[in-house]
PDB file of C-alpha atoms in Angstrom:
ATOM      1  CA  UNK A   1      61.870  -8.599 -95.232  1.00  0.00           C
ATOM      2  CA  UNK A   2      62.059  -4.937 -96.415  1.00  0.00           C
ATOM      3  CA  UNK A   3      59.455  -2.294 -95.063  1.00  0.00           C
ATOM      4  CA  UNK A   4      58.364   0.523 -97.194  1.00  0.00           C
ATOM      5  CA  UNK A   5      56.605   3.424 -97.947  1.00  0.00           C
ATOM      6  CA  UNK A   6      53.483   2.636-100.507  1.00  0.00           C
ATOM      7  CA  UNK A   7      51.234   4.981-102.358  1.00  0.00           C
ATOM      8  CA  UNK A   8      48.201   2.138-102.595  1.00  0.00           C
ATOM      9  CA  UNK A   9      48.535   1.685-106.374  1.00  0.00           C
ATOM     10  CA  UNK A  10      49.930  -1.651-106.638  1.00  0.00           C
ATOM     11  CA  UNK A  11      47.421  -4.447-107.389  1.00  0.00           C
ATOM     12  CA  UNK A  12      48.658  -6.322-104.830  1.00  0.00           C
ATOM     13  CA  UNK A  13      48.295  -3.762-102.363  1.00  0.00           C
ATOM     14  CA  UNK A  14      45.187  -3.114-103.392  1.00  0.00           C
ATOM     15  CA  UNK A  15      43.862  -6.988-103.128  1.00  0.00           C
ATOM     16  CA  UNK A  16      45.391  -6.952 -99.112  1.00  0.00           C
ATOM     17  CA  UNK A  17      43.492  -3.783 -98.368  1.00  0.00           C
ATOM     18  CA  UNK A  18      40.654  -5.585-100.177  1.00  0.00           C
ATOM     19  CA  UNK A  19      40.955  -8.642 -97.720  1.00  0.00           C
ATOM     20  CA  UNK A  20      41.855  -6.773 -94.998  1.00  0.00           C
ATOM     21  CA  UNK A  21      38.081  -5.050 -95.112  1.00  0.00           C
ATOM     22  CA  UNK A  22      36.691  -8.478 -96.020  1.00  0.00           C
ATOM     23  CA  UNK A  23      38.180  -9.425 -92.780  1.00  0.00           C
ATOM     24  CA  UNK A  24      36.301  -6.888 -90.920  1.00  0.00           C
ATOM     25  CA  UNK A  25      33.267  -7.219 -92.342  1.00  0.00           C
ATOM     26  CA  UNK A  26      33.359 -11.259 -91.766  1.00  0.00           C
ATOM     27  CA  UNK A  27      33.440 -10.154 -87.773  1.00  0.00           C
ATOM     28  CA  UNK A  28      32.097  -7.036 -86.791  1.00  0.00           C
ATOM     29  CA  UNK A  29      29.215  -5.529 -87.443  1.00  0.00           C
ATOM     30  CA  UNK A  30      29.181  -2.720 -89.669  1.00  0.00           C
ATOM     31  CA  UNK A  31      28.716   0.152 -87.609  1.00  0.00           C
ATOM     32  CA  UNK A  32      32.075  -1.293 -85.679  1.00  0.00           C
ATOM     33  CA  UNK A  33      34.156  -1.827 -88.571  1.00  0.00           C
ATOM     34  CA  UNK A  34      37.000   1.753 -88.182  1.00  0.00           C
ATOM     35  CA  UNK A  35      39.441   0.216 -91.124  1.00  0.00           C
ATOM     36  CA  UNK A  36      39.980   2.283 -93.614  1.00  0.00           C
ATOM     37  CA  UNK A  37      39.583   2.157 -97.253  1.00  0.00           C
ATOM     38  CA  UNK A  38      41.966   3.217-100.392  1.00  0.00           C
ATOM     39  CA  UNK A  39      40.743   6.579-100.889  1.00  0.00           C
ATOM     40  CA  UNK A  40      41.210   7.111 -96.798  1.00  0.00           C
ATOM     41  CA  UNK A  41      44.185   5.535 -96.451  1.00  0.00           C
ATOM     42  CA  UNK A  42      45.676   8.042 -99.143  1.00  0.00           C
ATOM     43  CA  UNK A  43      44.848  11.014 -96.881  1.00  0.00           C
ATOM     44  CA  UNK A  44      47.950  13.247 -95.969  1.00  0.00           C
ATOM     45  CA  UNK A  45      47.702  12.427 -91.908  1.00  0.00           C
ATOM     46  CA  UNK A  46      48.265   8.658 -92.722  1.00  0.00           C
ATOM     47  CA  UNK A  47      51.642   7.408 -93.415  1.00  0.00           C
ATOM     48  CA  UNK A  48      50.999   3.384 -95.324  1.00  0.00           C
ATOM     49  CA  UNK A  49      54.019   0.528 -95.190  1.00  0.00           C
ATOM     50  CA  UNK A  50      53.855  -2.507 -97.106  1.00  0.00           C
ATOM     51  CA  UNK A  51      56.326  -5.487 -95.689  1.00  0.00           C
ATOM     52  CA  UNK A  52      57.701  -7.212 -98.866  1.00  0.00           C
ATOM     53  CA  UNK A  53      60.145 -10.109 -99.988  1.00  0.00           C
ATOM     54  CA  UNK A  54      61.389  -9.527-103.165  1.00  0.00           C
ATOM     55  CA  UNK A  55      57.886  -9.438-105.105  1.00  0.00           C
ATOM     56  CA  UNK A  56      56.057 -11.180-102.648  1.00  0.00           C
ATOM     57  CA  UNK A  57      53.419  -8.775-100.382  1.00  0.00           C
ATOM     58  CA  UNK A  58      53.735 -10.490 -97.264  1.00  0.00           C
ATOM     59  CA  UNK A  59      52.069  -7.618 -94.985  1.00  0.00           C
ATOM     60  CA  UNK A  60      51.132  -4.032 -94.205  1.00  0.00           C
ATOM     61  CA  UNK A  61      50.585  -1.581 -91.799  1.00  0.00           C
ATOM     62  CA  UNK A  62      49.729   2.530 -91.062  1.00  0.00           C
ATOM     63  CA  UNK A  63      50.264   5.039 -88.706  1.00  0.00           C
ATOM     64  CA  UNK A  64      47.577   8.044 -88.807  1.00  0.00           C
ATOM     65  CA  UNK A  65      48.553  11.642 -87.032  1.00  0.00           C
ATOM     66  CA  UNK A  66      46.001  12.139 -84.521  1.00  0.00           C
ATOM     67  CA  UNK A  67      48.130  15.520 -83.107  1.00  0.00           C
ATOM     68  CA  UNK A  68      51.405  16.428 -82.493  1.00  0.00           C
ATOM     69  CA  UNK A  69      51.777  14.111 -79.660  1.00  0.00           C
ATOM     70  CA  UNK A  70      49.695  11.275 -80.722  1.00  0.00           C
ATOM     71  CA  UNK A  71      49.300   8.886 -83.401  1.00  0.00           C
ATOM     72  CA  UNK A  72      47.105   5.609 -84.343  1.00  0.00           C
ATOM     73  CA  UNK A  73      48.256   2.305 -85.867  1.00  0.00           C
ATOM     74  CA  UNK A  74      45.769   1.967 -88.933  1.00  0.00           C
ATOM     75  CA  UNK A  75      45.182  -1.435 -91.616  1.00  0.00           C
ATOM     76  CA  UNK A  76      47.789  -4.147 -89.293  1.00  0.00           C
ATOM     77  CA  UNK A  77      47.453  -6.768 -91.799  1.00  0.00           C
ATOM     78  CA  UNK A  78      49.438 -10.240 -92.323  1.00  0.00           C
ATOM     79  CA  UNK A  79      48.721 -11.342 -96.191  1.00  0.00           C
ATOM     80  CA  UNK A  80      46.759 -14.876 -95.211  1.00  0.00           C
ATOM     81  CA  UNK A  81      49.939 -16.795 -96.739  1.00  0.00           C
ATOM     82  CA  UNK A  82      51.971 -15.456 -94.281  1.00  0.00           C
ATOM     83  CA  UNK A  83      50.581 -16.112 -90.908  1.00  0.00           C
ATOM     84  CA  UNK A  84      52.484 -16.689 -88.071  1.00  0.00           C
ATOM     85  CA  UNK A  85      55.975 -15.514 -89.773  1.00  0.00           C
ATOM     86  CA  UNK A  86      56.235 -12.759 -87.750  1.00  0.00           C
ATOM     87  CA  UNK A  87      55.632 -10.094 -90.498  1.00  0.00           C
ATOM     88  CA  UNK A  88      53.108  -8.375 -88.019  1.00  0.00           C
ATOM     89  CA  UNK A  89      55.962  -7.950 -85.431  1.00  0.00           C
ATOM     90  CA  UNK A  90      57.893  -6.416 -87.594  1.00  0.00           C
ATOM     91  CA  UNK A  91      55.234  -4.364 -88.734  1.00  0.00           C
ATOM     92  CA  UNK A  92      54.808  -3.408 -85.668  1.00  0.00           C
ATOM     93  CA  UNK A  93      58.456  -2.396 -84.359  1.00  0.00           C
ATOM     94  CA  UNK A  94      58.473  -0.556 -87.457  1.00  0.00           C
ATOM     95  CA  UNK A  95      55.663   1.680 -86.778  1.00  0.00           C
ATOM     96  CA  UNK A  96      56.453   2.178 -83.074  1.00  0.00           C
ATOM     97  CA  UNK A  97      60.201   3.440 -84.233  1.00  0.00           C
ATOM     98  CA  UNK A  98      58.635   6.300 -86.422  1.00  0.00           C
ATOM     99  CA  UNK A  99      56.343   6.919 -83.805  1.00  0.00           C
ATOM    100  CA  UNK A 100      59.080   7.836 -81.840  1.00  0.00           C
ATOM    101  CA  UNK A 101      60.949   9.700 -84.507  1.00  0.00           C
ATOM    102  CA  UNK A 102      58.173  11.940 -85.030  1.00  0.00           C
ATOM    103  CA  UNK A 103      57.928  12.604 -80.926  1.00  0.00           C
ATOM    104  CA  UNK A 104      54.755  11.409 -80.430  1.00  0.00           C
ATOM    105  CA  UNK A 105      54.312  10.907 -76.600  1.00  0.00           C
ATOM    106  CA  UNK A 106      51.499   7.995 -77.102  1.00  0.00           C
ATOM    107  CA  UNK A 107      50.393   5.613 -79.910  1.00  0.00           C
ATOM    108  CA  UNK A 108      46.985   3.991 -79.447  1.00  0.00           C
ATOM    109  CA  UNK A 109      44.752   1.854 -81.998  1.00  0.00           C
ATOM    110  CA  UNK A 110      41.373   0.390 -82.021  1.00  0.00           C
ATOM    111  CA  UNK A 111      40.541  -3.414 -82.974  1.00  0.00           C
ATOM    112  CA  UNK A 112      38.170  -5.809 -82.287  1.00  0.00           C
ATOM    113  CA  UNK A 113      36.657  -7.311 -79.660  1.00  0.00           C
ATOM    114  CA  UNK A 114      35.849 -10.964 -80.580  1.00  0.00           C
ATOM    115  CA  UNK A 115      37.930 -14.023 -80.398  1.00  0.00           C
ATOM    116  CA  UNK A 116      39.470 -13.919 -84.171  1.00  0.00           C
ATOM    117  CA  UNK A 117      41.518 -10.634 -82.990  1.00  0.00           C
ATOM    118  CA  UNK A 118      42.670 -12.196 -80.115  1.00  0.00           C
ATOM    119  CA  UNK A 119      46.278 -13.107 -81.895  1.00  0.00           C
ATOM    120  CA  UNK A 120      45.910  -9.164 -82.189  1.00  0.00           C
ATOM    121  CA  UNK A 121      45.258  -7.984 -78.924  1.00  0.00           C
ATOM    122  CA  UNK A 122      47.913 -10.680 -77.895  1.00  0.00           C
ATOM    123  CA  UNK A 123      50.719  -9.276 -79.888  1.00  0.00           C
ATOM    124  CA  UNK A 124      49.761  -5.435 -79.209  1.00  0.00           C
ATOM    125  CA  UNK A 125      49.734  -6.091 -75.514  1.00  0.00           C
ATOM    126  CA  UNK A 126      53.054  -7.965 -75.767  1.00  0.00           C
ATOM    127  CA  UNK A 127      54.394  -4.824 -77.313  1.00  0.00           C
ATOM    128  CA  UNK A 128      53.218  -2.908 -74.050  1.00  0.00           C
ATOM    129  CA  UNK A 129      50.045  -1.615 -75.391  1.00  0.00           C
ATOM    130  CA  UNK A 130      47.395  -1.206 -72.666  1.00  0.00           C
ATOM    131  CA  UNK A 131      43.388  -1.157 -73.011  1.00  0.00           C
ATOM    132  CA  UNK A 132      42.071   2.033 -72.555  1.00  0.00           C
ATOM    133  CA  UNK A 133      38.974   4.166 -72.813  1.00  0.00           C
ATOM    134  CA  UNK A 134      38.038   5.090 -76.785  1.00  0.00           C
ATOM    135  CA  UNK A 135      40.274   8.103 -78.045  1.00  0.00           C
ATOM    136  CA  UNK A 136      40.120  10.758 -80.843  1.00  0.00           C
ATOM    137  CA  UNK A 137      36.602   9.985 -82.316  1.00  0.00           C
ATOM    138  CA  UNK A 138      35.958   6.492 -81.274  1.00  0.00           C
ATOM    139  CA  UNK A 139      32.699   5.971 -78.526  1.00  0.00           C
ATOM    140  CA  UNK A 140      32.536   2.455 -76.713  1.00  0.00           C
ATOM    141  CA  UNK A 141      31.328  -0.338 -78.824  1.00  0.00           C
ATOM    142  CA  UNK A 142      30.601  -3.407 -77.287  1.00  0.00           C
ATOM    143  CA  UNK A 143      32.483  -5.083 -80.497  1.00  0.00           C
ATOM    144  CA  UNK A 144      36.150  -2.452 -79.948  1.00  0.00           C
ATOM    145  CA  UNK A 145      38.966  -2.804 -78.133  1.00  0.00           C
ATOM    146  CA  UNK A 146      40.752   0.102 -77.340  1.00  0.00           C
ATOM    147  CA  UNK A 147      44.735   0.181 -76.406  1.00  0.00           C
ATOM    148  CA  UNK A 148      47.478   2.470 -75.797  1.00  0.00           C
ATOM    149  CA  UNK A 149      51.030   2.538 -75.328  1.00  0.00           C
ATOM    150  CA  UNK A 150      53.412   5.766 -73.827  1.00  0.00           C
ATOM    151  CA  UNK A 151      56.001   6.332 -75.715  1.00  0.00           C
ATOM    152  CA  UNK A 152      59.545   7.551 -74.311  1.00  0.00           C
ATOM    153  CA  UNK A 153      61.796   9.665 -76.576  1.00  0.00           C
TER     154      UNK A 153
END
């Protein structure tokens, strides 16, 4: 599996963000639905990965600059035939270690609240991530989950 830096152009990046909103949408209401779409995932704060085997899109991820010290994992998706192959793990470990390059001092996300993000919350908190109040923007939603994790350099 390689991980790399994507500029959102590629159709079949472009399908995964597609079914990643779909995904949303299928279990949150709309007014608790944070993922972000093409145009804002192409915003200079937001740094977007794509996990890939050979030509096959297997997964992606993001990592938004909330400050100097702070950043948010953005769009954690596993392509739908690639479940359970641990593409979101390494997803994960990948955006954790920039993260840490850039010195942020904490990395938190948002996600939902209902059972089909469970595998989710299950793998976030297994990387250390704790719930925590809403940060940056976010206000409490019965339907988000909120999580952080402190980083050490």
């Amino acid at each position: 599996m390689e991980i790399r830096r994507d500029d959102l152009t590629g159709q079949k990046v472009k399908e995964l963000v597609a079914e990643h909103l779909g995904g949303m949408a299928q279990h949150s209401p709309p007014e608790s639905i944070h993922a972000l779409n093409l145009d804002e995932l192409q915003k200079p704060e937001i740094t977007f990965w794509c996990a890939w085997e050979e030509d096959d899109l297997l997964g992606c991820g993001a990592l938004k600059e909330l400050n100097d010290d702070h950043g948010e994992i953005k769009s954690m998706r596993t392509t739908s035939e690639h479940l359970r192959k641990g593409v979101a793990t390494q997803m994960l470990k990948h955006i954790i270690d920039e993260a840490n390059r850039r010195g942020y001092k904490r990395l938190s996300l948002e996600t939902g609240a209902v059972e089909a993000f469970t595998p989710a919350r299950n793998l976030y908190k297994h990387f250390g991530f704790q719930f925590c109040k809403p940060f940056a923007d976010y206000k409490e939603d019965p339907n988000s989950v909120f999580m952080t994790k402190s980083l050490q350099l």
